[in-house]
Amino acid sequence: MMNMEKVRKIVTLQTLVLIFILFNTKGFSEITTNEVYLLSSIYAGKDFTNITPYPINSNDEFEVYPGFFYKSFDPLWLIGGIFETNWSDLERGVYLSDSLPYVTGFMGGYDAGSMRIVSAMYFFDPYLTEEELERQKDTSFDGNSDRSGLEDFGYCDPSKTLFIHRLEFNLFDRVRLSLNELNLIGGKYPDLSDANPFGIAHNNLGEGFSNNMLGVDASIIPTNGWQIYGQFAMDDFVVPDTEEGATDYKPTAFAWGVGTRLVGKTSKYYISPKIEYYKIYTWMYNQWAPYLKYTAKYNEEDIPIGFDYGNDMEGYLIGLDIANETTRYKITFEHYLKGEINLETPYDDERKEDVEGWPGPYGETTPFIKISFSFEVGF
């Protein structure tokens, strides 16, 4: 049973977050916090970054907003606190999207116009249920000797942190390409080596505390008001000739999405219809250690850090965005095929050995249909 101290901390945090969100409606002259600025850029035929929040211009001042602060050191900048974030053109980003209600942490970067470097560090609720804690402490998974004998090494320390680094290029104002690395640290408190932006090139999963993901993001504006965009994420990739023995515990796990949108303008609003297609591999985002699973806990619910609905899915989204600086409407229709595997499926499930099922959707599929409408005022 959760003790009263834990309950008190959760209630306090939720209260603070609610206050921040309720009062975090101030207009920003220097920061874009949603896709409205990107829509206006597409309409003008210029490709702006899809990261939010992000500085539009710099004034070398320190600014405090409800929930977070912003400081510019032109061309450097820093944001810290509690805020909503999104690193995707897609409605459902595949490696870091606005599926999360908010994040707690820091993000900053260097902006040279045609090249941007962005890094962030986000902290997630490390609380585990008794069952999850036992799974995290168990070093016997499929004979994974990399963690064998670590019982007294602190691998279950209550900590879950995400580092993300991006190198982004903007070519001719109409082509944007970025390379991203995500490094999820769990079961130990992060150190400087975990912030290494080149960790994707190293096999640091063997230490048992780190799970890397590679992300590629691209956008093209062929003509003013028309954008083609996409994302690709790689959690794991098994090379049969060199990693044959790994197929029983480390399946290939990819996720990708592509889309296109048109952006028009009336006297008051930008209007943007779009269509997107997604493919999420069967074992994407899953992991045998709870602290290394690509999910974040909110109100004791695990939410995927990437694609909103989890793994083992394929389908499309049709949407309409209507927005200006103070009001935003969103209508979406989504249709996916969902396979048998979800993020609650044990990582040692025997179906994981079916190599042909890794792309998914696996086994007997069921249709997943969702129609949604939302609006925001005063953001």
XYZ file of C-alpha atoms in Angstrom:
379
model
C 0.000 0.000 0.000
C 1.255 3.478 -0.842
C 2.277 5.329 2.354
C 0.828 8.711 3.338
C 4.077 10.551 2.588
C 3.952 9.300 -1.004
C 0.291 10.327 -1.307
C 1.108 13.780 0.080
C 3.922 14.306 -2.424
C 1.757 13.223 -5.369
C -1.154 15.459 -4.323
C 1.208 18.412 -3.826
C 2.824 17.916 -7.243
C -0.526 17.550 -8.992
C -1.815 20.709 -7.298
C 1.242 22.700 -8.381
C 0.982 21.392 -11.935
C -2.717 22.325 -12.086
C -1.939 25.846 -10.875
C 0.837 26.211 -13.452
C -1.378 25.028 -16.299
C -4.314 27.240 -15.259
C -2.162 30.352 -15.119
C 0.157 29.474 -17.998
C -1.973 31.357 -20.525
C 0.168 34.468 -20.932
C 0.964 35.397 -24.505
C 4.613 35.001 -25.433
C 6.409 37.603 -27.483
C 9.660 35.671 -27.600
C 8.633 31.978 -27.389
C 6.344 29.837 -29.494
C 4.586 27.220 -27.373
C 2.529 25.478 -30.067
C 2.384 24.876 -33.826
C 0.763 28.218 -34.739
C 4.091 29.841 -35.578
C 5.047 26.794 -37.664
C 1.751 27.072 -39.596
C 2.406 30.734 -40.315
C 5.914 29.843 -41.512
C 4.600 27.125 -43.849
C 2.067 29.577 -45.253
C 4.956 31.955 -45.987
C 7.035 29.165 -47.526
C 9.642 28.948 -44.749
C 10.387 25.863 -42.665
C 10.645 26.654 -38.952
C 11.611 24.093 -36.300
C 8.850 21.791 -35.023
C 10.142 21.875 -31.434
C 7.951 23.631 -28.870
C 8.499 25.600 -26.773
C 11.124 27.411 -28.821
C 12.375 31.046 -28.953
C 11.190 33.070 -31.934
C 13.734 35.818 -31.266
C 16.134 36.764 -28.493
C 16.461 39.816 -26.276
C 19.077 38.617 -23.771
C 16.628 38.952 -20.877
C 15.574 36.626 -18.082
C 11.813 36.056 -18.165
C 9.685 34.176 -15.653
C 6.329 32.675 -16.613
C 3.965 30.551 -14.508
C 5.580 27.124 -14.427
C 8.869 27.876 -16.151
C 11.545 30.450 -16.945
C 13.244 31.501 -20.176
C 16.716 33.005 -20.571
C 18.408 34.049 -23.789
C 22.154 34.406 -24.218
C 21.873 35.028 -27.978
C 22.531 32.730 -29.856
C 22.129 30.425 -26.807
C 18.885 29.946 -24.874
C 17.536 27.999 -21.879
C 14.056 27.014 -20.655
C 13.409 25.265 -17.337
C 10.462 24.255 -15.177
C 7.159 22.516 -15.915
C 5.800 22.923 -19.438
C 4.200 21.145 -22.397
C 6.558 20.042 -25.153
C 6.414 18.553 -28.627
C 9.232 17.536 -31.006
C 7.196 16.557 -34.051
C 5.294 17.811 -37.107
C 3.102 14.720 -36.820
C -0.061 14.805 -34.766
C 1.245 11.650 -33.044
C 5.029 11.941 -32.898
C 6.900 8.646 -32.846
C 9.776 9.437 -30.435
C 8.799 12.525 -28.394
C 5.356 14.010 -28.832
C 2.762 15.971 -26.893
C 1.281 12.677 -25.693
C 2.694 13.672 -22.294
C 0.528 16.192 -20.386
C 3.681 18.080 -19.336
C 7.356 17.547 -18.629
C 9.556 18.680 -15.767
C 13.112 19.633 -16.618
C 15.278 21.789 -18.836
C 15.834 22.382 -22.529
C 18.185 24.694 -24.343
C 20.201 25.143 -27.461
C 22.238 27.065 -29.965
C 20.550 28.730 -32.938
C 22.594 29.743 -35.967
C 19.583 30.068 -38.276
C 20.435 27.384 -40.808
C 21.684 25.067 -38.040
C 20.261 24.414 -34.601
C 21.521 22.299 -31.701
C 18.917 21.474 -29.053
C 19.256 19.372 -25.897
C 16.829 18.597 -23.120
C 16.681 16.708 -19.848
C 13.284 15.624 -18.519
C 12.559 13.967 -15.170
C 9.695 11.489 -14.754
C 7.887 10.066 -11.743
C 10.042 7.105 -10.633
C 7.373 5.415 -8.516
C 6.977 1.698 -9.225
C 4.358 -0.706 -7.965
C 5.597 -3.686 -5.953
C 5.318 -5.891 -9.043
C 7.201 -3.387 -11.218
C 9.930 -3.030 -8.609
C 10.453 -6.785 -8.478
C 10.685 -6.873 -12.275
C 13.212 -4.010 -12.231
C 15.358 -5.779 -9.614
C 15.324 -9.134 -11.402
C 18.604 -9.624 -13.301
C 17.711 -13.011 -14.741
C 15.836 -11.883 -17.858
C 16.669 -14.341 -20.655
C 20.061 -14.919 -19.085
C 21.077 -11.315 -19.679
C 24.518 -11.573 -18.092
C 25.106 -7.832 -18.400
C 23.011 -7.354 -15.264
C 23.738 -10.632 -13.505
C 25.145 -10.194 -10.032
C 24.157 -6.530 -9.646
C 21.873 -7.094 -6.649
C 23.727 -4.615 -4.430
C 24.724 -2.153 -7.123
C 21.790 0.241 -6.848
C 20.196 -0.554 -10.203
C 16.743 0.026 -8.731
C 17.396 3.549 -7.439
C 14.146 5.548 -7.834
C 15.073 7.594 -10.883
C 13.870 7.841 -14.512
C 15.328 10.565 -16.714
C 15.257 11.254 -20.447
C 18.050 13.043 -22.290
C 17.366 14.112 -25.878
C 19.744 15.805 -28.307
C 18.997 17.175 -31.775
C 21.164 18.472 -34.617
C 18.883 20.290 -37.057
C 19.624 21.769 -40.477
C 17.448 24.212 -42.400
C 18.373 24.251 -46.082
C 17.190 26.995 -48.473
C 14.415 27.892 -45.980
C 12.296 25.036 -47.383
C 14.000 21.821 -46.269
C 14.492 20.809 -42.632
C 16.397 17.689 -41.550
C 17.287 16.662 -38.013
C 19.063 13.795 -36.292
C 17.949 13.015 -32.752
C 19.259 10.832 -29.966
C 17.179 9.840 -26.957
C 18.809 8.268 -23.932
C 16.490 6.951 -21.222
C 18.280 6.476 -17.883
C 16.556 4.367 -15.235
C 17.475 2.584 -12.042
C 20.308 4.986 -11.231
C 20.683 8.729 -10.883
C 22.011 10.276 -14.108
C 25.566 11.562 -14.375
C 27.527 13.579 -16.921
C 28.302 10.553 -19.080
C 24.567 10.013 -19.585
C 24.270 13.473 -21.137
C 26.782 12.510 -23.836
C 25.156 13.484 -27.165
C 26.936 10.635 -28.973
C 25.735 7.771 -26.803
C 23.747 6.265 -29.668
C 27.060 5.111 -31.145
C 27.892 3.067 -28.039
C 26.438 -0.144 -26.661
C 25.687 1.307 -23.235
C 22.496 -0.735 -22.824
C 24.742 -3.462 -21.433
C 25.225 -1.571 -18.186
C 21.532 -2.143 -17.535
C 20.632 1.477 -16.841
C 20.318 3.018 -20.294
C 18.086 2.568 -23.333
C 18.929 4.534 -26.491
C 16.691 5.491 -29.379
C 17.571 7.119 -32.713
C 15.196 9.596 -34.364
C 15.226 11.149 -37.820
C 12.935 14.046 -38.683
C 12.394 15.673 -42.100
C 10.198 18.350 -43.644
C 9.926 19.818 -47.155
C 7.889 22.828 -48.314
C 7.613 22.431 -52.122
C 5.599 25.627 -52.428
C 4.102 28.213 -50.102
C 1.418 26.659 -47.924
C 2.244 22.994 -48.641
C 4.337 20.794 -46.368
C 5.460 17.153 -46.620
C 6.901 15.748 -43.396
C 7.852 12.561 -41.591
C 9.641 10.922 -38.680
C 11.483 7.670 -38.129
C 12.480 6.156 -34.778
C 14.679 3.128 -34.140
C 14.648 1.557 -30.698
C 16.504 -1.635 -31.657
C 17.764 -3.225 -34.853
C 18.899 -6.843 -34.967
C 21.413 -7.698 -37.691
C 20.753 -11.431 -38.266
C 24.314 -12.300 -39.281
C 25.913 -10.734 -36.208
C 23.223 -10.821 -33.499
C 21.459 -14.103 -34.095
C 21.589 -14.967 -30.401
C 19.846 -11.715 -29.488
C 16.606 -12.392 -31.330
C 14.914 -13.911 -28.285
C 15.200 -10.778 -26.163
C 16.096 -7.808 -28.406
C 13.680 -7.598 -31.362
C 13.919 -5.041 -34.131
C 11.672 -2.146 -33.135
C 10.939 0.747 -35.533
C 8.257 3.427 -35.703
C 7.578 5.869 -38.489
C 5.005 8.313 -39.731
C 4.616 10.448 -42.854
C 2.172 13.206 -43.618
C 1.266 16.203 -45.702
C -0.675 19.357 -44.961
C -1.927 22.470 -46.702
C -1.996 25.808 -44.910
C -4.365 28.576 -45.956
C -5.328 31.803 -44.267
C -8.493 33.795 -43.683
C -8.690 37.229 -42.114
C -8.561 35.662 -38.644
C -7.269 32.077 -38.811
C -4.768 29.727 -40.377
C -6.624 26.676 -41.716
C -4.666 23.470 -42.253
C -6.104 20.118 -43.419
C -3.690 17.164 -43.200
C -3.393 13.422 -43.656
C -0.837 11.151 -41.944
C 0.120 7.477 -42.028
C 1.782 5.516 -39.179
C 3.551 2.204 -38.708
C 4.535 1.192 -35.160
C 6.380 -2.122 -34.828
C 5.120 -4.802 -32.468
C 7.747 -4.408 -29.721
C 8.370 -0.686 -30.035
C 8.612 1.226 -26.710
C 8.475 -2.027 -24.710
C 11.278 -3.216 -22.408
C 11.711 -5.795 -19.710
C 12.943 -3.263 -17.100
C 10.173 -0.808 -16.096
C 12.593 2.107 -15.697
C 13.817 1.565 -19.278
C 10.409 1.297 -20.922
C 9.607 4.308 -23.129
C 6.703 5.432 -20.997
C 6.196 8.103 -18.348
C 3.939 7.822 -15.335
C 1.186 10.386 -14.685
C -1.397 9.737 -11.972
C -0.049 6.153 -11.798
C -0.808 5.669 -15.528
C 1.975 4.847 -17.982
C 1.833 7.037 -21.100
C 4.033 6.351 -24.151
C 6.687 9.021 -24.642
C 6.302 8.585 -28.414
C 3.197 7.480 -30.334
C 0.164 8.195 -28.168
C -1.481 4.774 -28.435
C 1.575 2.582 -27.878
C 2.883 -0.189 -30.108
C 1.838 -2.853 -32.639
C -0.319 -0.527 -34.749
C -0.688 0.669 -38.321
C -3.098 3.178 -39.784
C -3.884 6.748 -40.756
C -5.095 10.093 -39.397
C -7.077 12.832 -41.141
C -7.131 16.166 -39.374
C -8.035 19.829 -39.575
C -6.292 22.582 -37.582
C -7.790 26.066 -37.289
C -5.677 28.465 -35.263
C -4.462 31.959 -34.544
C -2.387 33.458 -31.740
C -5.176 33.138 -29.146
C -7.496 30.348 -30.295
C -6.968 26.864 -31.667
C -9.464 24.255 -32.922
C -8.519 20.685 -33.848
C -10.604 17.956 -35.471
C -9.176 14.474 -36.135
C -10.380 11.152 -37.497
C -8.096 8.166 -36.870
C -8.265 4.566 -38.065
C -5.679 1.950 -37.056
C -5.298 -1.797 -36.963
C -4.162 -2.902 -33.491
C -2.271 -6.153 -33.000
C -2.275 -8.496 -30.025
C 0.785 -6.995 -28.289
C 0.632 -3.899 -26.090
C 2.976 -2.217 -23.619
C 1.655 -4.391 -20.816
C 2.660 -7.589 -22.637
C 5.566 -9.202 -20.745
C 8.852 -8.782 -22.587
C 9.563 -12.492 -22.249
C 6.332 -13.422 -24.069
C 7.003 -16.364 -26.385
C 5.456 -14.506 -29.327
C 8.489 -12.224 -29.378
C 10.521 -15.046 -30.920
C 8.391 -14.797 -34.081
C 10.764 -12.686 -36.180
C 8.243 -12.320 -38.996
C 5.825 -10.713 -36.536
C 8.157 -7.924 -35.446
C 6.856 -5.365 -38.006
C 3.268 -6.138 -36.960
C 0.480 -5.631 -36.367
C 0.882 -9.085 -34.817
C -1.677 -11.890 -34.878
C -5.387 -11.184 -34.833
C -5.958 -7.480 -35.386
C -8.802 -5.263 -34.235
C -9.820 -1.869 -35.681
C -9.110 1.174 -33.524
C -11.174 4.216 -34.551
C -11.167 7.588 -32.832
C -12.885 10.886 -33.683
C -11.899 13.874 -31.585
C -12.478 17.593 -31.350
C -10.639 20.036 -29.092
C -10.156 23.765 -28.703
C -7.926 26.032 -26.662
C -8.356 29.697 -25.866
C -5.827 32.140 -24.486
C -2.695 29.963 -24.735
